[in-house]
CSV table of C-alpha atoms in Angstrom, one decimal:
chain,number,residue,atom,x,y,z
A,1,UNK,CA,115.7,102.1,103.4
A,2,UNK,CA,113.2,102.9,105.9
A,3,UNK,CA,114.9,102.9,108.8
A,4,UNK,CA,113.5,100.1,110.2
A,5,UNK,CA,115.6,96.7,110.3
A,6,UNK,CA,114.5,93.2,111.0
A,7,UNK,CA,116.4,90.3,111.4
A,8,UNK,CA,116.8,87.4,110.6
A,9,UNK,CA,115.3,88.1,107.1
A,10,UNK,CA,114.4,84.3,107.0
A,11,UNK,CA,113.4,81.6,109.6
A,12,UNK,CA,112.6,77.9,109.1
A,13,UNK,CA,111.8,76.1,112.7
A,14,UNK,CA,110.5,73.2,114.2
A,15,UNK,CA,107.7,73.3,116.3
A,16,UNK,CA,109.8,72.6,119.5
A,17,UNK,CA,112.2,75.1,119.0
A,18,UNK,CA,112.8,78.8,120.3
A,19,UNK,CA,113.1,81.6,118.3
A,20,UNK,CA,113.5,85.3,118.2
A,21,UNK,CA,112.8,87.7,115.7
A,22,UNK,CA,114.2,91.2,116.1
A,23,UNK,CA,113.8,94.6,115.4
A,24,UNK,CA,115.2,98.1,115.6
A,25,UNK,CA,114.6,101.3,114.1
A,26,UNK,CA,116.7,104.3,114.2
A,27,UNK,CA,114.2,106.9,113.4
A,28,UNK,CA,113.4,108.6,117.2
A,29,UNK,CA,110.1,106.4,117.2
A,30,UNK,CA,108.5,106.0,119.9
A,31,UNK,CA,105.5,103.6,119.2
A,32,UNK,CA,106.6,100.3,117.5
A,33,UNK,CA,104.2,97.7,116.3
A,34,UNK,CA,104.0,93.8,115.3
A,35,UNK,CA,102.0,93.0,112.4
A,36,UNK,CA,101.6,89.2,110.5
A,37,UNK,CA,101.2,88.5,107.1
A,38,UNK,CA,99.4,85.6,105.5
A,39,UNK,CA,98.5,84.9,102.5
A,40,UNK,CA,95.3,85.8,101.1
A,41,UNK,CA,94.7,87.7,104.8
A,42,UNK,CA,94.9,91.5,105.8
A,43,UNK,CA,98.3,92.4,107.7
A,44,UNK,CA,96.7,91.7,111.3
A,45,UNK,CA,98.3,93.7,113.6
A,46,UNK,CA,99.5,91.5,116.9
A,47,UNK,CA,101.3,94.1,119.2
A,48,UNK,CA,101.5,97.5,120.2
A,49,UNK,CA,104.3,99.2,122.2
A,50,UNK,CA,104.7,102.9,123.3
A,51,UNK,CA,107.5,104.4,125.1
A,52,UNK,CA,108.4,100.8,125.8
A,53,UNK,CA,105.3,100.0,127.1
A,54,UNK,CA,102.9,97.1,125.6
A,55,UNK,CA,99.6,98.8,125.0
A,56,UNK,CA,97.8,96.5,123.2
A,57,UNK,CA,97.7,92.5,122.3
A,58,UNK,CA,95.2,91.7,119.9
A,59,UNK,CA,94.3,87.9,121.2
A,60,UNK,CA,97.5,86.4,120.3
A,61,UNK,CA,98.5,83.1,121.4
A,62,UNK,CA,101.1,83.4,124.4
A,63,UNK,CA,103.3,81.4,122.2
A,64,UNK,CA,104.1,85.0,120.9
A,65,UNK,CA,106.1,86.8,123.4
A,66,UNK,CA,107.1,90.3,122.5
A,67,UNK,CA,109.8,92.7,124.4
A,68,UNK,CA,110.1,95.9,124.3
A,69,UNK,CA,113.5,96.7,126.1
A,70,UNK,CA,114.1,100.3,124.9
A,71,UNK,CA,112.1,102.4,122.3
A,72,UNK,CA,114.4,101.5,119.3
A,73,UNK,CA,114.3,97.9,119.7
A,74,UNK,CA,111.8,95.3,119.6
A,75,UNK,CA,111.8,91.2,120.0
A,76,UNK,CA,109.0,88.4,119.3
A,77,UNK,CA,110.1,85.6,120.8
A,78,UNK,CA,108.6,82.3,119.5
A,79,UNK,CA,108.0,78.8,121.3
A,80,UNK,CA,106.1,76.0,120.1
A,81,UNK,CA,104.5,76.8,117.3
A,82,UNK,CA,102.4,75.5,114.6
A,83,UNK,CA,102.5,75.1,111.2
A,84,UNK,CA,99.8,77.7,110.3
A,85,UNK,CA,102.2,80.3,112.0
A,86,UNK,CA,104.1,80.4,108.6
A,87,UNK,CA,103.7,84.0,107.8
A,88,UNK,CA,105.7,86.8,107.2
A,89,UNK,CA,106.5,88.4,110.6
A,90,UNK,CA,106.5,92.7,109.5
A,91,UNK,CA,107.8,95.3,112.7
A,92,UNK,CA,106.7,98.9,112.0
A,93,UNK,CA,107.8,101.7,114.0
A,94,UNK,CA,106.1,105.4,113.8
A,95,UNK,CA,106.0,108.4,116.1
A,96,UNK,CA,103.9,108.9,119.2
A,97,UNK,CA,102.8,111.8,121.5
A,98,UNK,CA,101.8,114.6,119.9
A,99,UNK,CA,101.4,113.4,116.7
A,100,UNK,CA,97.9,111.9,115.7
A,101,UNK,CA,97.3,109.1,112.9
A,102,UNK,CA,101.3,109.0,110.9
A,103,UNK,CA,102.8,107.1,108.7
A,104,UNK,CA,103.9,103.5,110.5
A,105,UNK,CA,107.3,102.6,108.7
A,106,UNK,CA,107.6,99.1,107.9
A,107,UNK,CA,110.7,96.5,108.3
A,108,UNK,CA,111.3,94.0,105.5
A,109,UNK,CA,110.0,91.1,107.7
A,110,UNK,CA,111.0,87.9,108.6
A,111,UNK,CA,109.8,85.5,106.0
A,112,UNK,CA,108.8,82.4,109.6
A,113,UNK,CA,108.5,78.9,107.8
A,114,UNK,CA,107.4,76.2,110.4
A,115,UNK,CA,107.7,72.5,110.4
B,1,UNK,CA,86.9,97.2,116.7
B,2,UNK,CA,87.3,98.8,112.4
B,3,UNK,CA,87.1,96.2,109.4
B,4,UNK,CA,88.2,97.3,106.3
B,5,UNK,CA,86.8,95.8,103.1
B,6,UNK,CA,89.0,96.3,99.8
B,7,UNK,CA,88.2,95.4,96.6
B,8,UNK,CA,89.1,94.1,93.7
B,9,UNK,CA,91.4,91.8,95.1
B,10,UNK,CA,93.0,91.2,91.5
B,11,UNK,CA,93.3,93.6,88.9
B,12,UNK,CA,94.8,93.4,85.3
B,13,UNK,CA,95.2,96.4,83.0
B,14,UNK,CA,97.2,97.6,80.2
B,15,UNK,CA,100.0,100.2,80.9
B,16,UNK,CA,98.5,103.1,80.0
B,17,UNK,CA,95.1,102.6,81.3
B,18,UNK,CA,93.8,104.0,84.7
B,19,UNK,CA,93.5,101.4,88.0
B,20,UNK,CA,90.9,102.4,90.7
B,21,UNK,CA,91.1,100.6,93.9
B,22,UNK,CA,87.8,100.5,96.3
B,23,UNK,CA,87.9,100.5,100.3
B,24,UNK,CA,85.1,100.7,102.4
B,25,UNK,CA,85.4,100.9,106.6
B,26,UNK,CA,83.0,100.1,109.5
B,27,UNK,CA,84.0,103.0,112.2
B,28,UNK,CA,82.7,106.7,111.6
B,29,UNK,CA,85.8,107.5,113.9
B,30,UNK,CA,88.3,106.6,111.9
B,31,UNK,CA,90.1,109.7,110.5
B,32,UNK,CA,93.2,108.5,108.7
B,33,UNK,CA,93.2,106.9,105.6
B,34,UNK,CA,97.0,105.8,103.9
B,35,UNK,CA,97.9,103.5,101.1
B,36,UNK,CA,100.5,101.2,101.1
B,37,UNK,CA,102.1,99.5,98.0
B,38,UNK,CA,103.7,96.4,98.7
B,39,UNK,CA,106.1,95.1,95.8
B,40,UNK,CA,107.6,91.4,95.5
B,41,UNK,CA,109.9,90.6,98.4
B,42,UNK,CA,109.5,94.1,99.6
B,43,UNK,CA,108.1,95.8,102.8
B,44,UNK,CA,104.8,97.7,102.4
B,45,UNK,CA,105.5,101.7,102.0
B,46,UNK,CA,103.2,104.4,101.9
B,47,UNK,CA,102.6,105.7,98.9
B,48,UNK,CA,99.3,108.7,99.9
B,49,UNK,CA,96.9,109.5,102.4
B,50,UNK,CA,94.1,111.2,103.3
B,51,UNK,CA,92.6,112.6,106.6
B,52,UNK,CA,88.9,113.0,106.8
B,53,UNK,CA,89.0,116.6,106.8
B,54,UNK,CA,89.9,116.2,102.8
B,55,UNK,CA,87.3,114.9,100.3
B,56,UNK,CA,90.7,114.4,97.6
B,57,UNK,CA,94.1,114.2,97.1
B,58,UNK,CA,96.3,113.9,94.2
B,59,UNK,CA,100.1,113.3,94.0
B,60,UNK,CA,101.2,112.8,90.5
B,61,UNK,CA,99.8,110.0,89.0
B,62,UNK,CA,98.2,108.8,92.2
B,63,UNK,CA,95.3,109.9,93.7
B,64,UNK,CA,93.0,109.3,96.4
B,65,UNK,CA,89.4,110.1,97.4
B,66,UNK,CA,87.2,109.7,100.6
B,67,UNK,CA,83.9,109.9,101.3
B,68,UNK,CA,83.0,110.2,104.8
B,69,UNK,CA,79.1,110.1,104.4
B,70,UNK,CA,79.5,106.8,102.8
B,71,UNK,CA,82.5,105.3,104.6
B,72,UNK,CA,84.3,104.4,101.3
B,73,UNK,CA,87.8,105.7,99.9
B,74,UNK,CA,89.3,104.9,96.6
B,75,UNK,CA,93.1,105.0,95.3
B,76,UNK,CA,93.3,106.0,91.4
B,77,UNK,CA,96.0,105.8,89.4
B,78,UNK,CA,96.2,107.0,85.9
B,79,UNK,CA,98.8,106.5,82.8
B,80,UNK,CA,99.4,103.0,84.8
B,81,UNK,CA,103.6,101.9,83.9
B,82,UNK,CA,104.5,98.2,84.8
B,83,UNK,CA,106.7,99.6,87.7
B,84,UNK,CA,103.2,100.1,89.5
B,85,UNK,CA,102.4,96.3,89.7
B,86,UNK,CA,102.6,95.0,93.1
B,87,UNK,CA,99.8,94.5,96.3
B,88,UNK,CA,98.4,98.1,97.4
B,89,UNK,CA,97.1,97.8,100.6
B,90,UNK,CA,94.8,100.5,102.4
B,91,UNK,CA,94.1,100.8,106.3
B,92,UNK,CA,92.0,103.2,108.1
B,93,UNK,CA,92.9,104.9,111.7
B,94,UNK,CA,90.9,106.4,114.3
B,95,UNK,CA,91.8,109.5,116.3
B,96,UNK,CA,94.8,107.9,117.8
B,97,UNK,CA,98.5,109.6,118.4
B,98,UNK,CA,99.5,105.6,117.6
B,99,UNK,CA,99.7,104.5,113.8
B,100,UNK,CA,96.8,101.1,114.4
B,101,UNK,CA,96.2,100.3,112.0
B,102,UNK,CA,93.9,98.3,110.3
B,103,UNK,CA,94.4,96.7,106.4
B,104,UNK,CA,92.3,95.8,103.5
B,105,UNK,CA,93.0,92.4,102.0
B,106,UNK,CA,95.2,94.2,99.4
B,107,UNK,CA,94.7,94.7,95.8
B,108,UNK,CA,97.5,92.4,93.0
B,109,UNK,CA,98.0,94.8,90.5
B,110,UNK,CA,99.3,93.7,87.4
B,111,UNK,CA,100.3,96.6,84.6
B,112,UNK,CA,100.7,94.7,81.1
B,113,UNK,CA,103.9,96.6,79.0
């Protein structure tokens, strides 16, 4: 184990509904990350938070919302979406100041299945 | 922003035999260079990497080499065992304290027993 925990493992949802994926490491991190993956497609990187702060959003639809309540945990909320949002949803976590280009630890994802 | 281009994105060999993976980047400031291996219903997890102050590096059976001049890094592993087969991924960095970063299309690798 890495550390880093995700839940709920799997998700199937309709395209009205509200979701939440979750995430929480327990390794002193202070940068965590959202990253999707698709088939046939790199892992794209959709967030990044530091010291609970979102410093980056890579031009994803606003029917992601992430939150970043404290540096351990981390949320993407999910409304309305579509079909080609099936993916598999992977949180990272790694450490911040002070320490240039580490490892990201990965969570075993959350396997999102829309219908 | 960095694209990373990775190649083969299938590759087939019998265990025993050596597997080279090729990845190529677009941004003469990225620095950091990792590997992921991703197996079957698991989360990716890094396996090596290489800063760009390093031309190679060998763990075991795994090694990896970068060539700065040409923008290209490759992941070789020798005496291939089935337990190696799953999606390697690599991803490049840039002079960052934060870990972006950004992913080749990933390599299947299938060892035959």
């Amino acid at each position: 184990e890495t550390g880093v925990t995700q839940t709920p493992r799997h998700l199937v949802m309709g395209m009205t509904n509200k979701k939440s994926l979750k995430c929480e490491q327990h390794l002193g991190h202070n940068a965590m990350y959202w990253y999707k993956q698709s088939a046939k497609k790199p892992l794209e990187l959709m967030f990044v938070y530091s010291l609970e702060e979102r410093v980056e959003n890579n031009s994803v639809p606003s029917r992601f919302s992430p939150e970043c309540p404290n540096s351990s945990h981390l949320f993407l909320h999910l409304h309305t979406l579509q079909p080609e949002d099936s993916a598999l949803y992977l949180c990272a976590s790694s450490p911040n100041s002070g320490t240039p280009n580490t490892e990201a630890f990965f969570g075993q994802g959350t396997r999102l299945t829309v219908v | 922003g960095e694209n990373v281009e990775q190649h083969p994105s299938t590759l087939s060999v019998q265990e025993g035999d050596s597997a080279v993976i090729k990845c190529t980047y677009s941004d003469s400031a990225s620095n950091y260079f990792p590997w992921y291996k991703q197996e079957l219903g698991k989360r990716p997890q890094l396996i090596i990497d290489i800063r760009s102050n390093v031309g190679e590096k060998k763990d075991q059976r795994i090694a990896v080499t970068l060539n700065k001049t040409a923008k290209h890094f490759s992941l070789h592993i020798t005496e291939t065992q089935p337990e190696d087969s799953a999606v390697y991924f690599c991803a490049a960095s840039k002079g960052s304290t934060l870990g972006r970063l950004y992913f080749g299309r990933g390599t299947q690798l299938t060892v035959w027993p």
